[in-house]
PDB file of C-alpha atoms in Angstrom:
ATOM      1  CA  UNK A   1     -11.678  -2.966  11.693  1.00  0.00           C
ATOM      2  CA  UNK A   2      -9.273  -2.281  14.241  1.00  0.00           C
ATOM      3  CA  UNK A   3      -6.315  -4.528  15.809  1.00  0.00           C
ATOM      4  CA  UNK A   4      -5.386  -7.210  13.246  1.00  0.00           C
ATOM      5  CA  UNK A   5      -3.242  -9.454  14.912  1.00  0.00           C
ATOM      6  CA  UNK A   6      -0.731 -12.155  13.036  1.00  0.00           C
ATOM      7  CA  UNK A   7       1.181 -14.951  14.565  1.00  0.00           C
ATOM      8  CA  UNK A   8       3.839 -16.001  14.527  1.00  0.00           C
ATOM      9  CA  UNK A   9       6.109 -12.583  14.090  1.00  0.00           C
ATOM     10  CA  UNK A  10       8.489 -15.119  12.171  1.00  0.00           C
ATOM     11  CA  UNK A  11       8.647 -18.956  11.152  1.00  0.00           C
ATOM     12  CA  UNK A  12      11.983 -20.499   9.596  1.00  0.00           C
ATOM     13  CA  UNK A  13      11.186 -24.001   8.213  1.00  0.00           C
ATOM     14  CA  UNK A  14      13.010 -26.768   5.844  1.00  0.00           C
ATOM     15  CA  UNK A  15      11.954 -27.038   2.510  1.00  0.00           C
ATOM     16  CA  UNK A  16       8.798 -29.805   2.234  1.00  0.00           C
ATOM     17  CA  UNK A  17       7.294 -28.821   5.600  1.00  0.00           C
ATOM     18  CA  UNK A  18       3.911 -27.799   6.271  1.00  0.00           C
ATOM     19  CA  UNK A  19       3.004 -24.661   7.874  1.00  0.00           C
ATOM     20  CA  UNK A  20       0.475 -22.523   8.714  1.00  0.00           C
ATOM     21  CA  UNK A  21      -0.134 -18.956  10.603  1.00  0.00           C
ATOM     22  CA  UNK A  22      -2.880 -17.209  12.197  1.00  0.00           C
ATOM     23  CA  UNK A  23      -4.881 -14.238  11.506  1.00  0.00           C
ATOM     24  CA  UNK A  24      -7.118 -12.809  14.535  1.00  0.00           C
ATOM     25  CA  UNK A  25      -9.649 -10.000  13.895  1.00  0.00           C
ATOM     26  CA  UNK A  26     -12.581  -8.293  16.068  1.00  0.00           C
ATOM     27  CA  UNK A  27     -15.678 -10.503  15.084  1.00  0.00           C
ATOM     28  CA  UNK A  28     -17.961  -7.501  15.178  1.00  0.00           C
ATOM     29  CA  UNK A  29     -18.037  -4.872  11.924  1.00  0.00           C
ATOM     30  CA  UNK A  30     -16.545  -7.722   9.812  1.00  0.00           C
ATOM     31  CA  UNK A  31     -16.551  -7.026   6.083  1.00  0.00           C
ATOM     32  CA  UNK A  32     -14.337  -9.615   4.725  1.00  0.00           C
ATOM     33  CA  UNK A  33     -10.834 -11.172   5.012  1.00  0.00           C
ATOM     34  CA  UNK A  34      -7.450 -10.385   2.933  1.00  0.00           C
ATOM     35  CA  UNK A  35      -4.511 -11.954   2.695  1.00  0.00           C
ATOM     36  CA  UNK A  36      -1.366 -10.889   0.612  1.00  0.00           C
ATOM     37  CA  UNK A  37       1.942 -12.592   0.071  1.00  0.00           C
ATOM     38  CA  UNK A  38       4.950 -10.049  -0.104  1.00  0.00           C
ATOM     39  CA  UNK A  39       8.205 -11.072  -1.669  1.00  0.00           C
ATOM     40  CA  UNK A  40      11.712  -8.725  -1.197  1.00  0.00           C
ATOM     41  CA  UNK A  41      12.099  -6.318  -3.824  1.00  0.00           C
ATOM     42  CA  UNK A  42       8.425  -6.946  -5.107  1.00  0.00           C
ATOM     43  CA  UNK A  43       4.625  -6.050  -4.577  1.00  0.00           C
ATOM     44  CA  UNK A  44       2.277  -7.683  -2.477  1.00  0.00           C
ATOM     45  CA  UNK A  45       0.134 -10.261  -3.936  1.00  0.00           C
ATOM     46  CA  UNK A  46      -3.296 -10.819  -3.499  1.00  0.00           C
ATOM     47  CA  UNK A  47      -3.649 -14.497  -2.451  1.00  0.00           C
ATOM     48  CA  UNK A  48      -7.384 -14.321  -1.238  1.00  0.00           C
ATOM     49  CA  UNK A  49     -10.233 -12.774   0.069  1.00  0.00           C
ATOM     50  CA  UNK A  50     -12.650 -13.879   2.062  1.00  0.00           C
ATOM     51  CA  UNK A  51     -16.283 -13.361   3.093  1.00  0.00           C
ATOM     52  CA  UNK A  52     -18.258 -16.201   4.602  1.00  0.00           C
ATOM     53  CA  UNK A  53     -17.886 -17.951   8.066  1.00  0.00           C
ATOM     54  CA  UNK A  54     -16.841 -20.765   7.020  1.00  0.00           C
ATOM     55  CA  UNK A  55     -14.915 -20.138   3.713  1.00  0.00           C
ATOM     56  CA  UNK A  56     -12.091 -21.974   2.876  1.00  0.00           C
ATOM     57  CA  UNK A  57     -10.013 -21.023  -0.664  1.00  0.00           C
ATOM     58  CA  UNK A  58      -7.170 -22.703  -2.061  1.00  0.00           C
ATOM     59  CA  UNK A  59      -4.709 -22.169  -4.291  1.00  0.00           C
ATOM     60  CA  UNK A  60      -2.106 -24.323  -5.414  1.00  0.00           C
ATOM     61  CA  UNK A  61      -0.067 -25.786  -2.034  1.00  0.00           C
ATOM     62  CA  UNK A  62      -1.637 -22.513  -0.074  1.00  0.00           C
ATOM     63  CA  UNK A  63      -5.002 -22.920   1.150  1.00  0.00           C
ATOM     64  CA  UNK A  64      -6.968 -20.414   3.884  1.00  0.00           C
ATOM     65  CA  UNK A  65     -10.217 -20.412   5.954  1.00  0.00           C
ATOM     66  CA  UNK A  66     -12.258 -18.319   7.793  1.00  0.00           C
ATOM     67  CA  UNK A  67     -14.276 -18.426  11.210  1.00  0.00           C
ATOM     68  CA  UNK A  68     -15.813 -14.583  11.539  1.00  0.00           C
ATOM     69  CA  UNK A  69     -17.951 -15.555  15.135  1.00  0.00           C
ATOM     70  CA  UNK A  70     -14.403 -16.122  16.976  1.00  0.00           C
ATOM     71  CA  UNK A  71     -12.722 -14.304  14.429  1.00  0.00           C
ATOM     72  CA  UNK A  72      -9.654 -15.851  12.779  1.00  0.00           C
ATOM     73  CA  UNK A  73      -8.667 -17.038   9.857  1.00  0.00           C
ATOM     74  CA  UNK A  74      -5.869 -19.757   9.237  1.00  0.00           C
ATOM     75  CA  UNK A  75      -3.416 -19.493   6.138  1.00  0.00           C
ATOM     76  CA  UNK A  76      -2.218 -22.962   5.337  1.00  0.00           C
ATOM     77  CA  UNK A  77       0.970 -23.795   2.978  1.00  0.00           C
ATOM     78  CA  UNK A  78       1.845 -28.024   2.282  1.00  0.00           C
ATOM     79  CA  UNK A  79       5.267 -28.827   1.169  1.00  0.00           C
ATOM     80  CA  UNK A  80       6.773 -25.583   1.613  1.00  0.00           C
ATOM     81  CA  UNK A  81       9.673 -24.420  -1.280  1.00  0.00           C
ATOM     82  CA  UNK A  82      11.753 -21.885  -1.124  1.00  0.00           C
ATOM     83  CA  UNK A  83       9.922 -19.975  -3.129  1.00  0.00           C
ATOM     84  CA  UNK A  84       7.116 -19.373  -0.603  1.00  0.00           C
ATOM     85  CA  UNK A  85       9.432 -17.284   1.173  1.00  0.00           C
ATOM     86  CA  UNK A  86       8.038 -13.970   1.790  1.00  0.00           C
ATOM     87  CA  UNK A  87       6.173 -12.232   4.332  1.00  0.00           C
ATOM     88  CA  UNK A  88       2.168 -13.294   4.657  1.00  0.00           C
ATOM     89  CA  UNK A  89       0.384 -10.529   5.373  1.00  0.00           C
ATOM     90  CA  UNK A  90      -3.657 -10.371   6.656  1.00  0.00           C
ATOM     91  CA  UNK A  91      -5.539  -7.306   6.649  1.00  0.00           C
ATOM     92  CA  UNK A  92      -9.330  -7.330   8.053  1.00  0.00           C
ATOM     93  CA  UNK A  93     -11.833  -4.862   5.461  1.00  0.00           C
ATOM     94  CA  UNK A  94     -14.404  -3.331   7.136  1.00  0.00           C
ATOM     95  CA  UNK A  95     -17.395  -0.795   5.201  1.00  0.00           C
ATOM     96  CA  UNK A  96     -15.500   0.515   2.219  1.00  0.00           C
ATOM     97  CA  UNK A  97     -13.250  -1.892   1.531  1.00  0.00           C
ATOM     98  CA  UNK A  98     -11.219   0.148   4.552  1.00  0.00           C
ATOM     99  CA  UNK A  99      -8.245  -2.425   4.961  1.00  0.00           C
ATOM    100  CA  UNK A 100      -6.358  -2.562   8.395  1.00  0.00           C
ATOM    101  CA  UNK A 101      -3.171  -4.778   8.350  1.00  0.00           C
ATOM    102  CA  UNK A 102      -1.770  -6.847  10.553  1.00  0.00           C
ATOM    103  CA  UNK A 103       1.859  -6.767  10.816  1.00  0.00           C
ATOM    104  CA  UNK A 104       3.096 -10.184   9.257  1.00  0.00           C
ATOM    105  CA  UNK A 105       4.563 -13.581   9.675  1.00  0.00           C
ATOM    106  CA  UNK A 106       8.022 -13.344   7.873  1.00  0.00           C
ATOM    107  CA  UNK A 107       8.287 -17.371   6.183  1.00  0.00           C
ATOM    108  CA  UNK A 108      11.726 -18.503   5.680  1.00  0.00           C
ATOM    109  CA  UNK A 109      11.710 -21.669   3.595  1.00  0.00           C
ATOM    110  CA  UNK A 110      15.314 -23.625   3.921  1.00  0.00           C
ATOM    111  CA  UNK A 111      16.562 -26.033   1.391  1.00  0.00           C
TER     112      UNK A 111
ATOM    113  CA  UNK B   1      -2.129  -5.993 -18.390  1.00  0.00           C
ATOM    114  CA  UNK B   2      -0.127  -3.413 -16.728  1.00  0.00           C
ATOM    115  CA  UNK B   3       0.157  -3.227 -13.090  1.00  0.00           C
ATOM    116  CA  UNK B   4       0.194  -0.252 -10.820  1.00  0.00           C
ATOM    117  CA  UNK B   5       3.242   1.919 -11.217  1.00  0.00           C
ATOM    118  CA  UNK B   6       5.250   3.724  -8.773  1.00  0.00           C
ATOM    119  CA  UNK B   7       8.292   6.141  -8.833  1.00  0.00           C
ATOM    120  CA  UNK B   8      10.572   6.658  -7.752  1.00  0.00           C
ATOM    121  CA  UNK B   9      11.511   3.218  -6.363  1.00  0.00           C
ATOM    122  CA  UNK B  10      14.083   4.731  -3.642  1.00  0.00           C
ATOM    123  CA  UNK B  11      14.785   8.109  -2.263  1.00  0.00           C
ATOM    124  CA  UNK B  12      17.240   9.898   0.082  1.00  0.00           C
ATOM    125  CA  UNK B  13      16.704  12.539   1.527  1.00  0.00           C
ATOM    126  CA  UNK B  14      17.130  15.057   4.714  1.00  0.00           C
ATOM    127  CA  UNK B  15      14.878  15.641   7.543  1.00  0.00           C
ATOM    128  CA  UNK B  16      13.046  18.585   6.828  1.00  0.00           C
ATOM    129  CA  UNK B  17      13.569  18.593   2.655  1.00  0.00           C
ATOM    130  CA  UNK B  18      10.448  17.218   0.538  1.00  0.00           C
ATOM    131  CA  UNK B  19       9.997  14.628  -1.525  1.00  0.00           C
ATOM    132  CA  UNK B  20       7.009  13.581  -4.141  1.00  0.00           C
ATOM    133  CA  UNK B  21       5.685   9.792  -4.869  1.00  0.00           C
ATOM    134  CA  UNK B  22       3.660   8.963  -7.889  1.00  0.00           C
ATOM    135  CA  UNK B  23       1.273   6.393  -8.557  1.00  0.00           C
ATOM    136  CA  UNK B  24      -0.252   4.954 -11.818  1.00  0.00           C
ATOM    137  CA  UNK B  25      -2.885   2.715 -10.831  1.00  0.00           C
ATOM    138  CA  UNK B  26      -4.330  -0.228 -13.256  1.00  0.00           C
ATOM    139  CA  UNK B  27      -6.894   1.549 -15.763  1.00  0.00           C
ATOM    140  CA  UNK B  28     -10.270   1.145 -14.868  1.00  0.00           C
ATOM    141  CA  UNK B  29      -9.524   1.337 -11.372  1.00  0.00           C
ATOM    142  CA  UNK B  30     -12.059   3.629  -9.480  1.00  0.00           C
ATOM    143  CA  UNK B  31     -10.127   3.221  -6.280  1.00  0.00           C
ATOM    144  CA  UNK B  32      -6.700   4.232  -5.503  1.00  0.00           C
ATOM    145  CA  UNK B  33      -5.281   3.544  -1.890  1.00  0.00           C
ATOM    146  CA  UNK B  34      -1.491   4.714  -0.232  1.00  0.00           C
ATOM    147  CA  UNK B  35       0.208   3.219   2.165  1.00  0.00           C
ATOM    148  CA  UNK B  36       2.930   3.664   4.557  1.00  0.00           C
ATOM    149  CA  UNK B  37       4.609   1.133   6.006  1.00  0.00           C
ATOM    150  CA  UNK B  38       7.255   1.274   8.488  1.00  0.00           C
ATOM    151  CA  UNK B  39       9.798  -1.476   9.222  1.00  0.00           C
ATOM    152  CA  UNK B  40       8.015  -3.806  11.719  1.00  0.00           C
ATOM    153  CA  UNK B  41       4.846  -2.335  11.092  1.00  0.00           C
ATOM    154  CA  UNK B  42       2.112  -3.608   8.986  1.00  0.00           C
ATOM    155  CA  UNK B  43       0.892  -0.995   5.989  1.00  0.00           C
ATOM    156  CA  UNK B  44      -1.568   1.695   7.667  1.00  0.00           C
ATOM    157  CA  UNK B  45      -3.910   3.379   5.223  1.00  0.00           C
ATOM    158  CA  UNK B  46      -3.369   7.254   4.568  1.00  0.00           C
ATOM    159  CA  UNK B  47      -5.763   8.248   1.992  1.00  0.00           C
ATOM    160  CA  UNK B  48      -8.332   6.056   0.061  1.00  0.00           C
ATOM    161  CA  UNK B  49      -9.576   7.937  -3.263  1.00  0.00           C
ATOM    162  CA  UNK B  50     -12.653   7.010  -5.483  1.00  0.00           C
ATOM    163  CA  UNK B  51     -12.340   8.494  -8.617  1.00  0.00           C
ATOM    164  CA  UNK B  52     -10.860  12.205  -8.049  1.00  0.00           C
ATOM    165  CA  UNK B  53     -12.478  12.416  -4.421  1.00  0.00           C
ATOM    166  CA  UNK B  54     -11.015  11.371  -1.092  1.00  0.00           C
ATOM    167  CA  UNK B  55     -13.010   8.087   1.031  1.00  0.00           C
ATOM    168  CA  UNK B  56     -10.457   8.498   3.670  1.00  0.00           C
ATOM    169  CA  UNK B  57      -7.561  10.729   5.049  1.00  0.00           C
ATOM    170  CA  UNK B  58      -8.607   9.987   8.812  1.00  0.00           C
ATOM    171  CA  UNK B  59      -4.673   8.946   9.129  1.00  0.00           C
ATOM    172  CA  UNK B  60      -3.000  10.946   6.759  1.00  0.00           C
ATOM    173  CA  UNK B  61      -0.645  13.945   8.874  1.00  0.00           C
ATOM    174  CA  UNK B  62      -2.364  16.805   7.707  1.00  0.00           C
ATOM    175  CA  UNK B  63       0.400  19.633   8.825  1.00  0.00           C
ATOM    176  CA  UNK B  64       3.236  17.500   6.109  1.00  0.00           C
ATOM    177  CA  UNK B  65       1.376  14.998   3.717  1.00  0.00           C
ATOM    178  CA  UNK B  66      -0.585  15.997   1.158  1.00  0.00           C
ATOM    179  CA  UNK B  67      -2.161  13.322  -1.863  1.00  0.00           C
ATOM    180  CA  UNK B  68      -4.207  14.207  -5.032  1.00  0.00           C
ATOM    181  CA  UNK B  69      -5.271  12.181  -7.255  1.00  0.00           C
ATOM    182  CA  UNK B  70      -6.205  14.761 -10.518  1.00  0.00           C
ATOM    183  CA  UNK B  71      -8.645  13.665 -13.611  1.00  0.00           C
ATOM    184  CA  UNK B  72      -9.243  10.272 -11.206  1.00  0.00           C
ATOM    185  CA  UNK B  73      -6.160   9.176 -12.883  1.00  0.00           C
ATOM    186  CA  UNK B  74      -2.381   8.978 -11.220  1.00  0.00           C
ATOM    187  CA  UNK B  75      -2.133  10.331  -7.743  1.00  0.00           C
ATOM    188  CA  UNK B  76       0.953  12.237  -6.077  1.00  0.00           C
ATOM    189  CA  UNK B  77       1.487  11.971  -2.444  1.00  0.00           C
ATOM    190  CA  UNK B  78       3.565  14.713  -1.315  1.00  0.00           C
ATOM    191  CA  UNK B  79       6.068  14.714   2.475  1.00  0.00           C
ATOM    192  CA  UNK B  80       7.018  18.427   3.168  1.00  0.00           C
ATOM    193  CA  UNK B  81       8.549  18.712   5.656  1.00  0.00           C
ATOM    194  CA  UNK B  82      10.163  15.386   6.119  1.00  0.00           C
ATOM    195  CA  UNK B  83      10.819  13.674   9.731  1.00  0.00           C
ATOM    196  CA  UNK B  84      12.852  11.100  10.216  1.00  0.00           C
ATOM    197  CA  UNK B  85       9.800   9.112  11.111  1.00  0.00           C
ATOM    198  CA  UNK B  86       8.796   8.868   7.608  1.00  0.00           C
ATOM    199  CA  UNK B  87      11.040   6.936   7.032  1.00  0.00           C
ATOM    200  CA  UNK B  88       9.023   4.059   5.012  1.00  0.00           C
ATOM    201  CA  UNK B  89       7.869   2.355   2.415  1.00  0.00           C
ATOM    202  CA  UNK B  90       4.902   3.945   0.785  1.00  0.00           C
ATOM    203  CA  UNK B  91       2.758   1.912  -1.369  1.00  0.00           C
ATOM    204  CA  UNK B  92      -0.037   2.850  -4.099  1.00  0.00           C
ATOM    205  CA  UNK B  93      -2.402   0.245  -4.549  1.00  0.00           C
ATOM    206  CA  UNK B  94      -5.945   0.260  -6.685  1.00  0.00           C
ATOM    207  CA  UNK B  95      -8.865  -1.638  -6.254  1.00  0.00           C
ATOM    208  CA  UNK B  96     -10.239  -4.797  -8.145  1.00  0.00           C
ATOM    209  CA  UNK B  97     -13.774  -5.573  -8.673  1.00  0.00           C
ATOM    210  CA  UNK B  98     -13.423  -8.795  -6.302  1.00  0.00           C
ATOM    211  CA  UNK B  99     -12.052  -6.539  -3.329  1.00  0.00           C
ATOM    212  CA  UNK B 100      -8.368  -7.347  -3.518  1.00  0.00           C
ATOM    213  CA  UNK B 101      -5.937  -4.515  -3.645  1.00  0.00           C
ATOM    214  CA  UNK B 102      -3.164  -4.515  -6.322  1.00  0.00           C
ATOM    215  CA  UNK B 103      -0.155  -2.912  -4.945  1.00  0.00           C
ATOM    216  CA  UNK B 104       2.751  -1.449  -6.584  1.00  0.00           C
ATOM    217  CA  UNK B 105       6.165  -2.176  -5.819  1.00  0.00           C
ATOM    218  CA  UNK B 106       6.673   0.529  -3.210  1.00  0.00           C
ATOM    219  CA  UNK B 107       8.838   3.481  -2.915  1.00  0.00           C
ATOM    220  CA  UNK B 108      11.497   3.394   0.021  1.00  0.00           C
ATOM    221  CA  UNK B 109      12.154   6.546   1.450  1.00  0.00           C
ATOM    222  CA  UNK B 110      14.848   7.184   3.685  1.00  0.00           C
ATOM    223  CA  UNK B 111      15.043  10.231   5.773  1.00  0.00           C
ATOM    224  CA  UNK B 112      18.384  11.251   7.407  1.00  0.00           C
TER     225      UNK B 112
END
């Protein structure tokens, strides 16, 4: 899969808002759909993956879903902490488990 | 469980020296994937291994890189000579049976 893109580039918010970013992906060769969280000085972290037009997957105050005919995907955080600061990465996996990434939304959470 | 190791976690060097990055993946692991990632950029794949034998290299720069992955075990990824485009984070990652990659924490190289 070629050409992940990710808006927005960067997002600063206060502490308790909701938020949410975009993931857009070519519709055609679709295999499935990643997303990673990526904290300073740490690894990324696998949040989910998704398959199915259609899927939506939560976890905890982040949830995601998935539309592969117009191809994006939506990442969704409620109540955001500081904590959830980090940069959200999505990365489109075609045959293979080939994964191309897009190139983030940096999240600043403010108190 | 242990998580994928990498080493070192930083490294200095001049254009045109070399430098090697190692990678311990999770055990059990089949697949073992590294990644460069430039400030700005999001991580582009260099070499995918399954087991001992390379998926994919289609992006990995031939003429300087080099990656092996003996026994289907750790992998090395080798820069020689070094630009000061490689500049980067390079990240090691290994493949779970749901799809997700789990990624080590990434050794910054600096070239100067």
């Amino acid at each position: 899969i070629l050409n992940v893109e990710q808006s927005p580039q960067s997002l600063h918010v206060q502490e308790g808002d909701s938020t949410n970013f975009t993931c857009s992906f070519p519709s055609s060769n679709f295999y499935a759909l990643h997303w990673y969280r990526w904290e300073t000085a740490k690894s990324p972290e696998a949040l989910f993956v998704m398959t199915l037009n259609g899927d939506e997957k939560k976890k905890g105050r982040i949830s995601a879903t998935l539309n592969t005919k117009e191809g994006y995907s939506y990442l969704y955080i409620k109540g955001s902490q500081p904590e959830d600061s980090a940069t959200y990465l999505c990365a489109g996996a075609g045959g293979g488990n080939k994964l191309t990434f897009g190139t983030g939304t940096q999240l600043k959470v403010e108190l | 469980e242990a998580g994928v190791a990498q080493s070192p976690r930083y490294k200095i060097i001049e254009k045109r020296q070399s430098v090697a990055f190692w990678c311990n993946p999770i055990s059990g692991h089949a697949t073992l994937y590294w990644y460069q990632q430039i400030l700005g950029q999001g991580p582009k794949l260099l070499i995918q291994f399954q087991n001992n034998g390379v998926v994919d290299d289609s992006q990995l720069p031939k003429d300087r890189f080099s990656a092996e992955r003996l026994k289907g075990v750790d992998s090395t990824l080798k820069i020689q000579p070094a630009k000061l485009e490689d500049s980067a984070v390079y990240l090691c990652a290994s493949g779970g049976s749901g799809g997700e990659l789990f990624f080590g924490e990434g050794s910054r190289l600096t070239v100067l």
